[in-house]
């Protein structure tokens, strides 16, 4: 298979095209002037290198090797630091776990204490409520006794009033009776006087 059949595929061709290329319908004539000619050293002189380039390359290789050793030492040192940090981190995590456990225990103890305090407060509230209920009951009983006493007083007052009224009625009856007796006595006296007068008249006129 030809390489060009693969390169000329539309999805591959765009990777090999020059974006600065401008299409031209005319013939492109290269410049043959001496100043336009340039030697392609990378192709034609690739095996002919001056010695100074070799010396520079050797020095560059030594510098790269030394730098590589420096980097390797630095990597080893960083590995040790990471190992120590992980060990310290594990110790710190264990310490934190222990602290968290202790804090959890303290929180549980605090919660238990709070629950006990709440229970005590609830019991005190219940006792206070019972005392209040007892006081209310006693006050109600006292009120009932007071009401009974007032009713008894009212009843006694009514009885006294009734007795007073009866006494007054009796007195009035007595007074009426006395008046009636007096009237009867007066009538009898008048009758007697009339009779005496009549007797006197009869005696005077035989």
PDB file of C-alpha atoms in Angstrom:
ATOM      1  CA  UNK A   1       0.000   0.000   0.000  1.00  0.00           C
ATOM      2  CA  UNK A   2       1.267   3.441  -0.906  1.00  0.00           C
ATOM      3  CA  UNK A   3       1.920   5.946   1.917  1.00  0.00           C
ATOM      4  CA  UNK A   4       0.161   8.631  -0.105  1.00  0.00           C
ATOM      5  CA  UNK A   5      -3.116   6.716  -0.042  1.00  0.00           C
ATOM      6  CA  UNK A   6      -3.068   7.075   3.766  1.00  0.00           C
ATOM      7  CA  UNK A   7      -1.776  10.680   3.851  1.00  0.00           C
ATOM      8  CA  UNK A   8      -4.370  11.848   1.292  1.00  0.00           C
ATOM      9  CA  UNK A   9      -7.255  10.800   3.522  1.00  0.00           C
ATOM     10  CA  UNK A  10      -9.254  13.968   4.445  1.00  0.00           C
ATOM     11  CA  UNK A  11      -9.009  13.338   8.201  1.00  0.00           C
ATOM     12  CA  UNK A  12      -5.209  12.863   7.921  1.00  0.00           C
ATOM     13  CA  UNK A  13      -4.375  15.366   5.181  1.00  0.00           C
ATOM     14  CA  UNK A  14      -5.204  18.366   7.342  1.00  0.00           C
ATOM     15  CA  UNK A  15      -2.375  17.367   9.707  1.00  0.00           C
ATOM     16  CA  UNK A  16       0.192  17.722   6.904  1.00  0.00           C
ATOM     17  CA  UNK A  17      -0.998  20.893   5.186  1.00  0.00           C
ATOM     18  CA  UNK A  18       0.737  24.260   5.449  1.00  0.00           C
ATOM     19  CA  UNK A  19      -1.710  26.792   6.911  1.00  0.00           C
ATOM     20  CA  UNK A  20       0.277  29.646   5.290  1.00  0.00           C
ATOM     21  CA  UNK A  21       0.011  28.192   1.780  1.00  0.00           C
ATOM     22  CA  UNK A  22      -1.804  30.305  -0.773  1.00  0.00           C
ATOM     23  CA  UNK A  23      -2.966  28.675  -3.995  1.00  0.00           C
ATOM     24  CA  UNK A  24      -1.540  30.157  -7.220  1.00  0.00           C
ATOM     25  CA  UNK A  25      -2.538  29.214 -10.761  1.00  0.00           C
ATOM     26  CA  UNK A  26       0.778  30.453 -12.141  1.00  0.00           C
ATOM     27  CA  UNK A  27       3.980  28.454 -12.354  1.00  0.00           C
ATOM     28  CA  UNK A  28       6.216  28.857  -9.326  1.00  0.00           C
ATOM     29  CA  UNK A  29       9.713  29.605 -10.537  1.00  0.00           C
ATOM     30  CA  UNK A  30      12.409  29.243  -7.905  1.00  0.00           C
ATOM     31  CA  UNK A  31      15.018  31.939  -7.487  1.00  0.00           C
ATOM     32  CA  UNK A  32      18.399  30.763  -8.810  1.00  0.00           C
ATOM     33  CA  UNK A  33      20.324  33.846  -7.658  1.00  0.00           C
ATOM     34  CA  UNK A  34      23.466  32.954  -5.644  1.00  0.00           C
ATOM     35  CA  UNK A  35      22.214  34.894  -2.594  1.00  0.00           C
ATOM     36  CA  UNK A  36      19.000  32.822  -2.651  1.00  0.00           C
ATOM     37  CA  UNK A  37      20.804  29.496  -2.466  1.00  0.00           C
ATOM     38  CA  UNK A  38      21.177  27.936   1.010  1.00  0.00           C
ATOM     39  CA  UNK A  39      22.901  24.699   1.906  1.00  0.00           C
ATOM     40  CA  UNK A  40      20.806  22.235   3.877  1.00  0.00           C
ATOM     41  CA  UNK A  41      23.386  21.324   6.466  1.00  0.00           C
ATOM     42  CA  UNK A  42      21.108  18.987   8.374  1.00  0.00           C
ATOM     43  CA  UNK A  43      21.034  16.690   5.350  1.00  0.00           C
ATOM     44  CA  UNK A  44      24.202  17.185   3.444  1.00  0.00           C
ATOM     45  CA  UNK A  45      26.585  17.858   6.359  1.00  0.00           C
ATOM     46  CA  UNK A  46      24.961  15.690   9.001  1.00  0.00           C
ATOM     47  CA  UNK A  47      28.048  13.473   9.330  1.00  0.00           C
ATOM     48  CA  UNK A  48      30.553  16.304   9.282  1.00  0.00           C
ATOM     49  CA  UNK A  49      30.513  17.857  12.783  1.00  0.00           C
ATOM     50  CA  UNK A  50      33.307  20.142  14.119  1.00  0.00           C
ATOM     51  CA  UNK A  51      35.131  19.017  17.272  1.00  0.00           C
ATOM     52  CA  UNK A  52      33.901  21.927  19.358  1.00  0.00           C
ATOM     53  CA  UNK A  53      30.337  20.608  19.068  1.00  0.00           C
ATOM     54  CA  UNK A  54      31.511  17.234  20.361  1.00  0.00           C
ATOM     55  CA  UNK A  55      33.174  18.882  23.375  1.00  0.00           C
ATOM     56  CA  UNK A  56      30.002  20.852  24.089  1.00  0.00           C
ATOM     57  CA  UNK A  57      27.921  17.698  23.784  1.00  0.00           C
ATOM     58  CA  UNK A  58      30.227  15.828  26.185  1.00  0.00           C
ATOM     59  CA  UNK A  59      30.014  18.644  28.722  1.00  0.00           C
ATOM     60  CA  UNK A  60      26.237  18.715  28.347  1.00  0.00           C
ATOM     61  CA  UNK A  61      26.094  14.956  28.927  1.00  0.00           C
ATOM     62  CA  UNK A  62      28.201  15.288  32.101  1.00  0.00           C
ATOM     63  CA  UNK A  63      25.984  18.110  33.325  1.00  0.00           C
ATOM     64  CA  UNK A  64      22.891  16.011  32.626  1.00  0.00           C
ATOM     65  CA  UNK A  65      24.349  13.020  34.488  1.00  0.00           C
ATOM     66  CA  UNK A  66      25.257  15.179  37.505  1.00  0.00           C
ATOM     67  CA  UNK A  67      21.835  16.790  37.487  1.00  0.00           C
ATOM     68  CA  UNK A  68      20.265  13.342  37.239  1.00  0.00           C
ATOM     69  CA  UNK A  69      22.201  12.215  40.319  1.00  0.00           C
ATOM     70  CA  UNK A  70      21.132  15.379  42.167  1.00  0.00           C
ATOM     71  CA  UNK A  71      17.513  14.722  41.247  1.00  0.00           C
ATOM     72  CA  UNK A  72      17.812  11.064  42.324  1.00  0.00           C
ATOM     73  CA  UNK A  73      19.210  12.109  45.714  1.00  0.00           C
ATOM     74  CA  UNK A  74      16.436  14.642  46.083  1.00  0.00           C
ATOM     75  CA  UNK A  75      13.823  12.000  45.215  1.00  0.00           C
ATOM     76  CA  UNK A  76      15.254   9.621  47.842  1.00  0.00           C
ATOM     77  CA  UNK A  77      15.255  12.391  50.431  1.00  0.00           C
ATOM     78  CA  UNK A  78      11.671  13.273  49.602  1.00  0.00           C
ATOM     79  CA  UNK A  79      10.682   9.590  49.848  1.00  0.00           C
ATOM     80  CA  UNK A  80      12.171   9.466  53.353  1.00  0.00           C
ATOM     81  CA  UNK A  81      10.328  12.642  54.312  1.00  0.00           C
ATOM     82  CA  UNK A  82       7.089  11.222  52.939  1.00  0.00           C
ATOM     83  CA  UNK A  83       7.600   7.989  54.894  1.00  0.00           C
ATOM     84  CA  UNK A  84       8.272   9.936  58.101  1.00  0.00           C
ATOM     85  CA  UNK A  85       5.286  12.163  57.442  1.00  0.00           C
ATOM     86  CA  UNK A  86       3.035   9.163  56.883  1.00  0.00           C
ATOM     87  CA  UNK A  87       4.304   7.563  60.094  1.00  0.00           C
ATOM     88  CA  UNK A  88       3.746  10.792  62.024  1.00  0.00           C
ATOM     89  CA  UNK A  89       0.381  11.159  60.328  1.00  0.00           C
ATOM     90  CA  UNK A  90      -0.626   7.678  61.460  1.00  0.00           C
ATOM     91  CA  UNK A  91       0.497   8.506  64.993  1.00  0.00           C
ATOM     92  CA  UNK A  92      -1.422  11.767  64.810  1.00  0.00           C
ATOM     93  CA  UNK A  93      -4.466   9.912  63.486  1.00  0.00           C
ATOM     94  CA  UNK A  94      -4.226   7.449  66.374  1.00  0.00           C
ATOM     95  CA  UNK A  95      -3.939  10.366  68.792  1.00  0.00           C
ATOM     96  CA  UNK A  96      -6.886  12.095  67.136  1.00  0.00           C
ATOM     97  CA  UNK A  97      -8.918   8.890  67.283  1.00  0.00           C
ATOM     98  CA  UNK A  98      -8.069   8.566  70.986  1.00  0.00           C
ATOM     99  CA  UNK A  99      -9.016  12.209  71.538  1.00  0.00           C
ATOM    100  CA  UNK A 100     -12.250  11.726  69.617  1.00  0.00           C
ATOM    101  CA  UNK A 101     -13.018   8.626  71.694  1.00  0.00           C
ATOM    102  CA  UNK A 102     -12.316  10.543  74.896  1.00  0.00           C
ATOM    103  CA  UNK A 103     -14.471  13.444  73.681  1.00  0.00           C
ATOM    104  CA  UNK A 104     -17.237  11.000  72.771  1.00  0.00           C
ATOM    105  CA  UNK A 105     -17.030   9.452  76.228  1.00  0.00           C
ATOM    106  CA  UNK A 106     -17.104  12.910  77.818  1.00  0.00           C
ATOM    107  CA  UNK A 107     -20.075  13.839  75.627  1.00  0.00           C
ATOM    108  CA  UNK A 108     -21.859  10.640  76.636  1.00  0.00           C
ATOM    109  CA  UNK A 109     -21.172  11.364  80.316  1.00  0.00           C
ATOM    110  CA  UNK A 110     -22.420  14.928  79.817  1.00  0.00           C
ATOM    111  CA  UNK A 111     -25.523  13.618  78.069  1.00  0.00           C
ATOM    112  CA  UNK A 112     -26.153  11.168  80.923  1.00  0.00           C
ATOM    113  CA  UNK A 113     -25.662  13.975  83.453  1.00  0.00           C
ATOM    114  CA  UNK A 114     -28.020  16.210  81.487  1.00  0.00           C
ATOM    115  CA  UNK A 115     -30.582  13.412  81.308  1.00  0.00           C
ATOM    116  CA  UNK A 116     -30.268  12.905  85.076  1.00  0.00           C
ATOM    117  CA  UNK A 117     -30.664  16.644  85.627  1.00  0.00           C
ATOM    118  CA  UNK A 118     -33.693  16.677  83.353  1.00  0.00           C
ATOM    119  CA  UNK A 119     -35.156  13.714  85.253  1.00  0.00           C
ATOM    120  CA  UNK A 120     -34.536  15.499  88.538  1.00  0.00           C
ATOM    121  CA  UNK A 121     -36.124  18.663  87.189  1.00  0.00           C
ATOM    122  CA  UNK A 122     -39.084  16.635  85.931  1.00  0.00           C
ATOM    123  CA  UNK A 123     -39.455  14.991  89.338  1.00  0.00           C
ATOM    124  CA  UNK A 124     -39.238  18.372  91.063  1.00  0.00           C
ATOM    125  CA  UNK A 125     -41.837  19.712  88.640  1.00  0.00           C
ATOM    126  CA  UNK A 126     -44.077  16.724  89.364  1.00  0.00           C
ATOM    127  CA  UNK A 127     -43.653  17.260  93.114  1.00  0.00           C
ATOM    128  CA  UNK A 128     -44.413  20.965  92.654  1.00  0.00           C
ATOM    129  CA  UNK A 129     -47.476  20.103  90.599  1.00  0.00           C
ATOM    130  CA  UNK A 130     -48.639  17.633  93.273  1.00  0.00           C
ATOM    131  CA  UNK A 131     -48.072  20.282  95.952  1.00  0.00           C
ATOM    132  CA  UNK A 132     -49.996  22.807  93.887  1.00  0.00           C
ATOM    133  CA  UNK A 133     -52.816  20.299  93.389  1.00  0.00           C
ATOM    134  CA  UNK A 134     -52.845  19.588  97.121  1.00  0.00           C
ATOM    135  CA  UNK A 135     -52.889  23.312  97.873  1.00  0.00           C
ATOM    136  CA  UNK A 136     -55.692  23.819  95.382  1.00  0.00           C
ATOM    137  CA  UNK A 137     -57.622  20.934  96.945  1.00  0.00           C
ATOM    138  CA  UNK A 138     -57.078  22.382 100.413  1.00  0.00           C
ATOM    139  CA  UNK A 139     -58.148  25.817  99.181  1.00  0.00           C
ATOM    140  CA  UNK A 140     -61.210  24.253  97.587  1.00  0.00           C
ATOM    141  CA  UNK A 141     -62.009  22.471 100.843  1.00  0.00           C
ATOM    142  CA  UNK A 142     -61.514  25.698 102.786  1.00  0.00           C
ATOM    143  CA  UNK A 143     -63.743  27.497 100.300  1.00  0.00           C
ATOM    144  CA  UNK A 144     -66.387  24.788 100.665  1.00  0.00           C
ATOM    145  CA  UNK A 145     -66.161  25.016 104.469  1.00  0.00           C
ATOM    146  CA  UNK A 146     -66.431  28.793 104.256  1.00  0.00           C
ATOM    147  CA  UNK A 147     -69.420  28.470 101.966  1.00  0.00           C
ATOM    148  CA  UNK A 148     -71.032  25.966 104.348  1.00  0.00           C
ATOM    149  CA  UNK A 149     -70.356  28.308 107.253  1.00  0.00           C
ATOM    150  CA  UNK A 150     -71.862  31.199 105.309  1.00  0.00           C
ATOM    151  CA  UNK A 151     -74.876  29.074 104.440  1.00  0.00           C
ATOM    152  CA  UNK A 152     -75.226  28.092 108.086  1.00  0.00           C
ATOM    153  CA  UNK A 153     -74.936  31.731 109.101  1.00  0.00           C
ATOM    154  CA  UNK A 154     -77.508  32.722 106.537  1.00  0.00           C
ATOM    155  CA  UNK A 155     -79.802  29.906 107.736  1.00  0.00           C
ATOM    156  CA  UNK A 156     -79.351  31.016 111.340  1.00  0.00           C
ATOM    157  CA  UNK A 157     -80.019  34.627 110.365  1.00  0.00           C
ATOM    158  CA  UNK A 158     -83.139  33.507 108.527  1.00  0.00           C
ATOM    159  CA  UNK A 159     -84.255  31.497 111.543  1.00  0.00           C
ATOM    160  CA  UNK A 160     -83.606  34.470 113.818  1.00  0.00           C
ATOM    161  CA  UNK A 161     -85.520  36.696 111.434  1.00  0.00           C
ATOM    162  CA  UNK A 162     -88.375  34.211 111.385  1.00  0.00           C
ATOM    163  CA  UNK A 163     -88.387  34.034 115.188  1.00  0.00           C
ATOM    164  CA  UNK A 164     -88.338  37.834 115.357  1.00  0.00           C
ATOM    165  CA  UNK A 165     -91.223  37.989 112.914  1.00  0.00           C
ATOM    166  CA  UNK A 166     -93.137  35.385 114.944  1.00  0.00           C
ATOM    167  CA  UNK A 167     -92.417  37.325 118.119  1.00  0.00           C
ATOM    168  CA  UNK A 168     -93.571  40.502 116.430  1.00  0.00           C
ATOM    169  CA  UNK A 169     -96.723  38.797 115.223  1.00  0.00           C
ATOM    170  CA  UNK A 170     -97.337  37.450 118.704  1.00  0.00           C
ATOM    171  CA  UNK A 171     -96.859  40.891 120.166  1.00  0.00           C
ATOM    172  CA  UNK A 172     -99.193  42.371 117.580  1.00  0.00           C
ATOM    173  CA  UNK A 173    -101.753  39.684 118.379  1.00  0.00           C
ATOM    174  CA  UNK A 174    -101.360  40.385 122.046  1.00  0.00           C
ATOM    175  CA  UNK A 175    -101.760  44.103 121.447  1.00  0.00           C
ATOM    176  CA  UNK A 176    -104.841  43.438 119.319  1.00  0.00           C
ATOM    177  CA  UNK A 177    -106.282  41.225 122.002  1.00  0.00           C
ATOM    178  CA  UNK A 178    -105.580  43.845 124.655  1.00  0.00           C
ATOM    179  CA  UNK A 179    -107.195  46.481 122.460  1.00  0.00           C
ATOM    180  CA  UNK A 180    -110.201  44.271 121.902  1.00  0.00           C
ATOM    181  CA  UNK A 181    -110.497  43.604 125.638  1.00  0.00           C
ATOM    182  CA  UNK A 182    -110.221  47.326 126.329  1.00  0.00           C
ATOM    183  CA  UNK A 183    -112.890  48.007 123.727  1.00  0.00           C
ATOM    184  CA  UNK A 184    -115.118  45.350 125.244  1.00  0.00           C
ATOM    185  CA  UNK A 185    -114.578  46.830 128.678  1.00  0.00           C
ATOM    186  CA  UNK A 186    -115.447  50.277 127.381  1.00  0.00           C
ATOM    187  CA  UNK A 187    -118.545  48.923 125.678  1.00  0.00           C
ATOM    188  CA  UNK A 188    -119.556  47.188 128.890  1.00  0.00           C
ATOM    189  CA  UNK A 189    -118.953  50.348 130.812  1.00  0.00           C
ATOM    190  CA  UNK A 190    -121.002  52.334 128.337  1.00  0.00           C
ATOM    191  CA  UNK A 191    -123.783  49.792 128.557  1.00  0.00           C
ATOM    192  CA  UNK A 192    -123.723  49.903 132.317  1.00  0.00           C
ATOM    193  CA  UNK A 193    -123.803  53.666 132.255  1.00  0.00           C
ATOM    194  CA  UNK A 194    -126.692  53.568 129.845  1.00  0.00           C
ATOM    195  CA  UNK A 195    -128.503  51.144 132.096  1.00  0.00           C
ATOM    196  CA  UNK A 196    -127.843  53.350 135.113  1.00  0.00           C
ATOM    197  CA  UNK A 197    -129.159  56.345 133.241  1.00  0.00           C
ATOM    198  CA  UNK A 198    -132.272  54.457 132.266  1.00  0.00           C
ATOM    199  CA  UNK A 199    -132.797  53.344 135.847  1.00  0.00           C
ATOM    200  CA  UNK A 200    -132.423  56.902 137.017  1.00  0.00           C
ATOM    201  CA  UNK A 201    -134.929  58.128 134.461  1.00  0.00           C
ATOM    202  CA  UNK A 202    -137.373  55.445 135.485  1.00  0.00           C
ATOM    203  CA  UNK A 203    -137.036  56.403 139.059  1.00  0.00           C
ATOM    204  CA  UNK A 204    -137.588  59.994 138.256  1.00  0.00           C
ATOM    205  CA  UNK A 205    -140.670  59.244 136.189  1.00  0.00           C
ATOM    206  CA  UNK A 206    -142.678  56.582 138.058  1.00  0.00           C
TER     207      UNK A 206
END
